[in-house]
PDB file of C-alpha atoms in Angstrom:
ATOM      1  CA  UNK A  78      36.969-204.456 -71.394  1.00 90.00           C
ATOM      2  CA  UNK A  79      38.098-206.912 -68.663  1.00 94.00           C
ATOM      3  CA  UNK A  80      38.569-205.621 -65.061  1.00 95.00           C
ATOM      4  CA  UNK A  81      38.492-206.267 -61.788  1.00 97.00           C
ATOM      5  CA  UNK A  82      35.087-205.722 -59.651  1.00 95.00           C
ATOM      6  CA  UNK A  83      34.421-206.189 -56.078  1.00 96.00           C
ATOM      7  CA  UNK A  84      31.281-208.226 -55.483  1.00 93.00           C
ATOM      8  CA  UNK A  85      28.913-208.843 -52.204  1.00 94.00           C
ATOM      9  CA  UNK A  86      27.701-211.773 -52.160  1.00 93.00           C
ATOM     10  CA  UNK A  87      26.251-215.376 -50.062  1.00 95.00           C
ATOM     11  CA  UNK A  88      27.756-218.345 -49.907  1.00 95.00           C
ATOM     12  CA  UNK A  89      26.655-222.068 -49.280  1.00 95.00           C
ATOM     13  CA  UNK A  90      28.701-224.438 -47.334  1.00 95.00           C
ATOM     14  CA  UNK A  91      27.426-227.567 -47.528  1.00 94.00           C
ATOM     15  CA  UNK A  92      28.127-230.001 -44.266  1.00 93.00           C
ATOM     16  CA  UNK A  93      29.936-232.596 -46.168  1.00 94.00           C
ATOM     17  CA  UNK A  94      32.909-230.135 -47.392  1.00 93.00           C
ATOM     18  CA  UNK A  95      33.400-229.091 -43.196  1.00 93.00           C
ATOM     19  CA  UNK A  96      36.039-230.524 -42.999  1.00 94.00           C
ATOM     20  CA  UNK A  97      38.023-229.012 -45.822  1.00 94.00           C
ATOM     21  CA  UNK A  98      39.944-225.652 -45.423  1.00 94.00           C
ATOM     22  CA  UNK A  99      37.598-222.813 -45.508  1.00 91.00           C
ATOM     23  CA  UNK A 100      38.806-220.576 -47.950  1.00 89.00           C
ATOM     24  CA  UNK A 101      39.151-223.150 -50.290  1.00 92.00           C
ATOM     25  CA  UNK A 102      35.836-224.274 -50.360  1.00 94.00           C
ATOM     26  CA  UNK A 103      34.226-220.749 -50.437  1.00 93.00           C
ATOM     27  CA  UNK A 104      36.449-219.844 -53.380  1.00 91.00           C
ATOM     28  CA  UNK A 105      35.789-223.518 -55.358  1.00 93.00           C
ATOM     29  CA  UNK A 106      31.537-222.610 -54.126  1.00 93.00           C
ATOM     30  CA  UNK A 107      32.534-219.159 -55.513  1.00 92.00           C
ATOM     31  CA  UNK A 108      33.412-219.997 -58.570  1.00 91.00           C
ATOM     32  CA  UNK A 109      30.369-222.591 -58.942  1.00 92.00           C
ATOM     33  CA  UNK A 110      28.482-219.841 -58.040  1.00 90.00           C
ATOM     34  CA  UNK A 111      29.894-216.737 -60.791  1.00 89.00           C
ATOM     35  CA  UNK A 112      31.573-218.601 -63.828  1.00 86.00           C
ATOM     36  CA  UNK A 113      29.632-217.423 -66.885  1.00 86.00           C
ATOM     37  CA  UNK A 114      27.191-215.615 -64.795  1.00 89.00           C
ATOM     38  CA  UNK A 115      26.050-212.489 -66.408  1.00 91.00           C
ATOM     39  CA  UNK A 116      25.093-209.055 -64.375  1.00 88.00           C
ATOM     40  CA  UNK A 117      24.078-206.232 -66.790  1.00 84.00           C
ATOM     41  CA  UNK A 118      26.272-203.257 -64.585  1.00 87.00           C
ATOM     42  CA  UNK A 119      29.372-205.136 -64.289  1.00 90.00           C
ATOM     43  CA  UNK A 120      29.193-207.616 -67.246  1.00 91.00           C
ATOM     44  CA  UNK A 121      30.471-211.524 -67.512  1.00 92.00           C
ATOM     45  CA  UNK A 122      31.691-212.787 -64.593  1.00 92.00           C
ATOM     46  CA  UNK A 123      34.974-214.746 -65.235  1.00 92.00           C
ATOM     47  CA  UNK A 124      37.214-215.518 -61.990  1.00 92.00           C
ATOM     48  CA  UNK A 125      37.142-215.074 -58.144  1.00 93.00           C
ATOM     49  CA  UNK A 126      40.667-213.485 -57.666  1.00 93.00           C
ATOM     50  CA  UNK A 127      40.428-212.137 -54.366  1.00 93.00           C
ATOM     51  CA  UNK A 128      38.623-212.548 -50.878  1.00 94.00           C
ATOM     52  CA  UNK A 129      37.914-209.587 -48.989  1.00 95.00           C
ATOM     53  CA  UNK A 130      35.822-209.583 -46.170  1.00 95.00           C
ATOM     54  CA  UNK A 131      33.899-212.970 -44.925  1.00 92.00           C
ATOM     55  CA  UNK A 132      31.120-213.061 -42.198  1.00 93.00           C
ATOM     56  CA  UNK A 133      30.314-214.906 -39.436  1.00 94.00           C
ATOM     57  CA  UNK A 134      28.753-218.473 -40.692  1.00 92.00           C
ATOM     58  CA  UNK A 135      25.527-219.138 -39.839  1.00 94.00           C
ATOM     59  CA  UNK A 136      22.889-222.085 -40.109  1.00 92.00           C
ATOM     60  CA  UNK A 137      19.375-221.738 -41.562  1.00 90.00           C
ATOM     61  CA  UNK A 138      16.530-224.114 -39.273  1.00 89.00           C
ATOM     62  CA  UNK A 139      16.123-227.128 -41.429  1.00 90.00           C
ATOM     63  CA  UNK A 140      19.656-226.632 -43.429  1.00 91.00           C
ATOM     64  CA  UNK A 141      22.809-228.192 -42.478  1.00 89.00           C
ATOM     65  CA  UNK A 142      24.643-225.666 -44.563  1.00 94.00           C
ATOM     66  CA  UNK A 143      26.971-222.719 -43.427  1.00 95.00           C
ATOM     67  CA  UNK A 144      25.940-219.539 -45.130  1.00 96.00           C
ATOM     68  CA  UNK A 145      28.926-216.995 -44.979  1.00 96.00           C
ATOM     69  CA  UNK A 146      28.131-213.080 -46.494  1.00 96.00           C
ATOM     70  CA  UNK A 147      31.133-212.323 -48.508  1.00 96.00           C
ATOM     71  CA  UNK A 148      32.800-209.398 -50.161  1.00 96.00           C
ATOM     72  CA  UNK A 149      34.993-210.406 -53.326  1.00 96.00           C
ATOM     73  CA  UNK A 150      36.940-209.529 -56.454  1.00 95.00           C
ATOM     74  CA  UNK A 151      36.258-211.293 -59.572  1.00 94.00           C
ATOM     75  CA  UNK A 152      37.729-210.906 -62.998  1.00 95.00           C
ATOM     76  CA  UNK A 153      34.764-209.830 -65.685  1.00 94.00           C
ATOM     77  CA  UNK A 154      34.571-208.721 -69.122  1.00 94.00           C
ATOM     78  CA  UNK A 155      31.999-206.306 -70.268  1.00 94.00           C
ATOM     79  CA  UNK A 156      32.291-205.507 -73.857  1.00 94.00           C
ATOM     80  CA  UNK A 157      32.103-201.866 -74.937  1.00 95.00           C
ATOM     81  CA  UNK A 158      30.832-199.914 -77.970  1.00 96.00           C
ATOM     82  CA  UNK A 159      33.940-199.347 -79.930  1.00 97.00           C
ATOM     83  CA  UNK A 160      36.301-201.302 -78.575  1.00 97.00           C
ATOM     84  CA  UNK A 161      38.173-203.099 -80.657  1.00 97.00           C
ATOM     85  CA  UNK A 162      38.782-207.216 -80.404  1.00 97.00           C
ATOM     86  CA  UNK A 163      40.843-209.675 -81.653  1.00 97.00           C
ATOM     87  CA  UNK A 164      38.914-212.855 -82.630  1.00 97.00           C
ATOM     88  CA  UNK A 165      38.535-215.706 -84.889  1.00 97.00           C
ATOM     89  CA  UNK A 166      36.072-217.137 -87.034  1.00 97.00           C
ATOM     90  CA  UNK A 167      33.998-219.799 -85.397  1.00 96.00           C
ATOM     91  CA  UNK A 168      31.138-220.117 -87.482  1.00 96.00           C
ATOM     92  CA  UNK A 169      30.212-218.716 -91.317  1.00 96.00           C
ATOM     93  CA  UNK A 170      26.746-218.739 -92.149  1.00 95.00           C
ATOM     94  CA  UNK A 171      24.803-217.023 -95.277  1.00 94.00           C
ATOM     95  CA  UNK A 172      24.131-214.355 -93.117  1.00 95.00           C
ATOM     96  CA  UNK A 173      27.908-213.475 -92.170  1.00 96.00           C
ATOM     97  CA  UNK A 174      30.340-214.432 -89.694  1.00 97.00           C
ATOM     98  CA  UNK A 175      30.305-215.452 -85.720  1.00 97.00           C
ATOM     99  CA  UNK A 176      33.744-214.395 -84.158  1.00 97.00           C
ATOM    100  CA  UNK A 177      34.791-215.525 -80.649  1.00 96.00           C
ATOM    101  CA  UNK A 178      36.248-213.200 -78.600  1.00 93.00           C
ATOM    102  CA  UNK A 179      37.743-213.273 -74.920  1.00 85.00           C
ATOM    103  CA  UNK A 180      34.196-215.284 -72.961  1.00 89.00           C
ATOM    104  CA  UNK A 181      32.053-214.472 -75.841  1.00 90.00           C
ATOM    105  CA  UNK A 182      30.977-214.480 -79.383  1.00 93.00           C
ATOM    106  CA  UNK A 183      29.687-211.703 -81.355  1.00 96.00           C
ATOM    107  CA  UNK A 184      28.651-211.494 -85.371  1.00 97.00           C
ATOM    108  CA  UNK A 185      30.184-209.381 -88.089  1.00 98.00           C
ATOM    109  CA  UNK A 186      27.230-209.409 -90.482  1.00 97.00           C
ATOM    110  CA  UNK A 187      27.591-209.640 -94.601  1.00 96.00           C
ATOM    111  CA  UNK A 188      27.334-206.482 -95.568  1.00 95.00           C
ATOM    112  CA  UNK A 189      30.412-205.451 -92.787  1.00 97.00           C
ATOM    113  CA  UNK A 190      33.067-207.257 -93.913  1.00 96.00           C
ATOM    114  CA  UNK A 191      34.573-205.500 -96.393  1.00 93.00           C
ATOM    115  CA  UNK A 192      33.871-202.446 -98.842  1.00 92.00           C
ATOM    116  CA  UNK A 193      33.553-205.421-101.573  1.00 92.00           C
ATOM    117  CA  UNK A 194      30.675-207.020-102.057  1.00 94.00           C
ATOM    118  CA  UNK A 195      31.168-210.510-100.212  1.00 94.00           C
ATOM    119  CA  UNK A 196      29.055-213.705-101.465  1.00 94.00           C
ATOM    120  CA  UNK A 197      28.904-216.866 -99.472  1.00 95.00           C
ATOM    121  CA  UNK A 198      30.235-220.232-100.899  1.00 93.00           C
ATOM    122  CA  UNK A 199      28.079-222.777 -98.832  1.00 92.00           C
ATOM    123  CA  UNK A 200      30.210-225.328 -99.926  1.00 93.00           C
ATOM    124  CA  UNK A 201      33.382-224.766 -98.157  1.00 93.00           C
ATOM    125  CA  UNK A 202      31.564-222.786 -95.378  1.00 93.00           C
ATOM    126  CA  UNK A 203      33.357-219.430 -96.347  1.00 94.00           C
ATOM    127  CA  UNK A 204      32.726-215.654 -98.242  1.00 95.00           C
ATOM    128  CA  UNK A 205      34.805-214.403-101.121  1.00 95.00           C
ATOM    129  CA  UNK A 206      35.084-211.002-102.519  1.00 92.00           C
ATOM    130  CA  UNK A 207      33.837-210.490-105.756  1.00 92.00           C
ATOM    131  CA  UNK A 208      36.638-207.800-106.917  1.00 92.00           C
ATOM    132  CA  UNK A 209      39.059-208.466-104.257  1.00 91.00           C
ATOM    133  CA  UNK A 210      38.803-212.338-103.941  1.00 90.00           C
ATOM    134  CA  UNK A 211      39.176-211.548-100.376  1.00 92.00           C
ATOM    135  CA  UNK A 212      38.581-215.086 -98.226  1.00 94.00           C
ATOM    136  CA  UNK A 213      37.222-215.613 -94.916  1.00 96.00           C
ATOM    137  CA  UNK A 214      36.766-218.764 -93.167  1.00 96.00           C
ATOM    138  CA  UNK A 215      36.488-220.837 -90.240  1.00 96.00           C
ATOM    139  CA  UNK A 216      39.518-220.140 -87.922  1.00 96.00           C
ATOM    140  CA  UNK A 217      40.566-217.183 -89.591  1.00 97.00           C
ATOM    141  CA  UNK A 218      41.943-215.058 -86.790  1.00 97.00           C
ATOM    142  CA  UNK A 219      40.342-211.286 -87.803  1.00 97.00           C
ATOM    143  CA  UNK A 220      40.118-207.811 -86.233  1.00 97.00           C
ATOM    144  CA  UNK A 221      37.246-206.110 -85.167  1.00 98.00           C
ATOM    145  CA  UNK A 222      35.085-203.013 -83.429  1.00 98.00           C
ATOM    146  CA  UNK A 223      32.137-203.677 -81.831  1.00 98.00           C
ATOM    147  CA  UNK A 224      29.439-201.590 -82.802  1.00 98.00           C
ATOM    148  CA  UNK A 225      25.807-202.887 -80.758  1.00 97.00           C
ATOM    149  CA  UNK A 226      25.815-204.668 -77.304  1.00 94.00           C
ATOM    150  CA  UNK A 227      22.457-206.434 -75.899  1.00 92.00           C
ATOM    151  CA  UNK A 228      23.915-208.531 -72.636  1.00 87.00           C
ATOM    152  CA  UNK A 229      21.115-210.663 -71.193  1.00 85.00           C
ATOM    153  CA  UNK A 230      21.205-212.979 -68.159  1.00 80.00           C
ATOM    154  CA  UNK A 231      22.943-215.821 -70.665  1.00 78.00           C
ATOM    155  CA  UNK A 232      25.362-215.931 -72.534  1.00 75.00           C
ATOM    156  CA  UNK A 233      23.887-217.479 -75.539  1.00 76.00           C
ATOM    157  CA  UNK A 234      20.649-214.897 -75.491  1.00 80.00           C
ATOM    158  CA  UNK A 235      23.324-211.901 -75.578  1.00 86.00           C
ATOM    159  CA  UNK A 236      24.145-210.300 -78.655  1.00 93.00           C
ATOM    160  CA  UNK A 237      27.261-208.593 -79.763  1.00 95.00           C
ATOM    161  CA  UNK A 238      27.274-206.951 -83.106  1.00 97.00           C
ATOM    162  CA  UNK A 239      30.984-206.080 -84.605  1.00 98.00           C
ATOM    163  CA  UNK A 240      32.388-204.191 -87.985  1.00 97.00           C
ATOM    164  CA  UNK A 241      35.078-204.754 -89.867  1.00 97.00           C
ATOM    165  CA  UNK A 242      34.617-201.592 -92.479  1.00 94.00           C
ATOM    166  CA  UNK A 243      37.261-199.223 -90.876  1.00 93.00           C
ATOM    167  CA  UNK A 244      40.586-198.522 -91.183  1.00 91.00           C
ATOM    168  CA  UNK A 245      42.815-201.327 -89.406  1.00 92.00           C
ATOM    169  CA  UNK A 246      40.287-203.934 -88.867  1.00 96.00           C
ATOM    170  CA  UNK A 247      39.770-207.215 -90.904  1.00 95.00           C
ATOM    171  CA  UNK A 248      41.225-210.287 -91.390  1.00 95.00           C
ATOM    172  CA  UNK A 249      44.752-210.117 -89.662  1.00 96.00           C
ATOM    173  CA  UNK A 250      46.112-211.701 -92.923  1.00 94.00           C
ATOM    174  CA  UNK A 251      44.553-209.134 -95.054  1.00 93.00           C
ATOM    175  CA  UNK A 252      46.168-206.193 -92.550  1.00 92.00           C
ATOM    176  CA  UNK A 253      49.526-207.351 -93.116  1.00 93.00           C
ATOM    177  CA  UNK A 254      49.313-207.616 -96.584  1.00 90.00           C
ATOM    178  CA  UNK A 255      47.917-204.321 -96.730  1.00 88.00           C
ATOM    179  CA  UNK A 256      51.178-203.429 -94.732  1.00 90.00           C
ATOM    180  CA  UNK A 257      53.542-204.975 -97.195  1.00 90.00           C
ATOM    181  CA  UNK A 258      52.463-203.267-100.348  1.00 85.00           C
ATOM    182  CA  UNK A 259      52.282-199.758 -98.292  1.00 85.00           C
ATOM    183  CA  UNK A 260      56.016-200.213 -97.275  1.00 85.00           C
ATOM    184  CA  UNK A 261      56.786-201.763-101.111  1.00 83.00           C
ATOM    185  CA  UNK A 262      55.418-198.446-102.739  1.00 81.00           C
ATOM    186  CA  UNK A 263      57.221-196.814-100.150  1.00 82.00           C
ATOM    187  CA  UNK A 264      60.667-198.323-101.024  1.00 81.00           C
ATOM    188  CA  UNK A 265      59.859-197.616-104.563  1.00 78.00           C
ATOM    189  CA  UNK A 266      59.546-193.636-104.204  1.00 69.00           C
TER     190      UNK A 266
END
């Protein structure tokens, strides 16, 4: 879920950006400071969008630098338990599938990618069904639920683990063919 959360924070100025306008170097120092970062309550911090508040400066004995306590919004994503994403396929391993979402990447193992029974074909990097001769592959855009969360202070030691055996999830190709033959055998009754 992305949203907007107000942060408290310190900022470095450092003397050879003084000269620049001030609330364009705190929000470019900002933005050094949160992009990517990850805090376990409010999730992965995206984008300063706001300023709120900003302190007096001050100077530290044996620093040049202006340090400036600051109050701010920033743009984060925390991914939920059940919500539902819209990803593609950046990765297939024997293992099953990693699917970038939004700032992150989660995997939709094997055995939850269909009902069918899925085997891998190492050679073109991609799983077929063995009754449905359902493909997925690299770039496939897909729909999914996530179903474990483990955020750690990086990105690539977090792990998001998704489903796509439910009603209205899979591959977005496979959705709207499911679509089409509902609204055929429709027509024909």
């Amino acid at each position: 879920m992305y949203k907007i959360v107000t942060v408290k924070d310190t900022v470095r100025i450092p003397p050879n950006r003084f000269q620049e306008e001030l609330e364009s170097v705190i929000t470019q120092e900002l933005e050094v400071m949160t992009a990517g970062r990850i805090e376990k309550e409010i999730g992965i911090l995206l984008a300063v969008t706001k300023i709120n508040k900003l302190s007096e400066g001050r100077i530290i004995l044996g620093d040049g630098a202006v340090y400036y306590d600051i109050e701010f919004n920033v743009l984060a994503y925390q991914p939920r338990i059940n919500e539902v994403v819209e990803g593609f396929v950046s990765e297939a391993t024997e293992f099953g599938v990693f699917v970038s979402f939004g700032p992150v990447d989660g995997l939709i193992h094997i055995s939850q990618i269909t009902e069918d029974f899925m085997s891998y074909d190492q050679k073109n990097a991609q799983f077929v069904g063995k009754e449905s001769n359902k493909l997925l592959k690299i770039d496939d855009a897909l729909r999914a639920r996530i179903v474990t969360v483990s955020l750690k202070s990086r990105t690539y030691d977090s792990k998001i683990g998704l489903t796509m055996r439910q009603p209205y999830l899979g591959k977005l190709e496979w959705l709207e063919d499911e679509k089409k033959s509902e609204k055929e055998k429709e027509e024909a009754s």
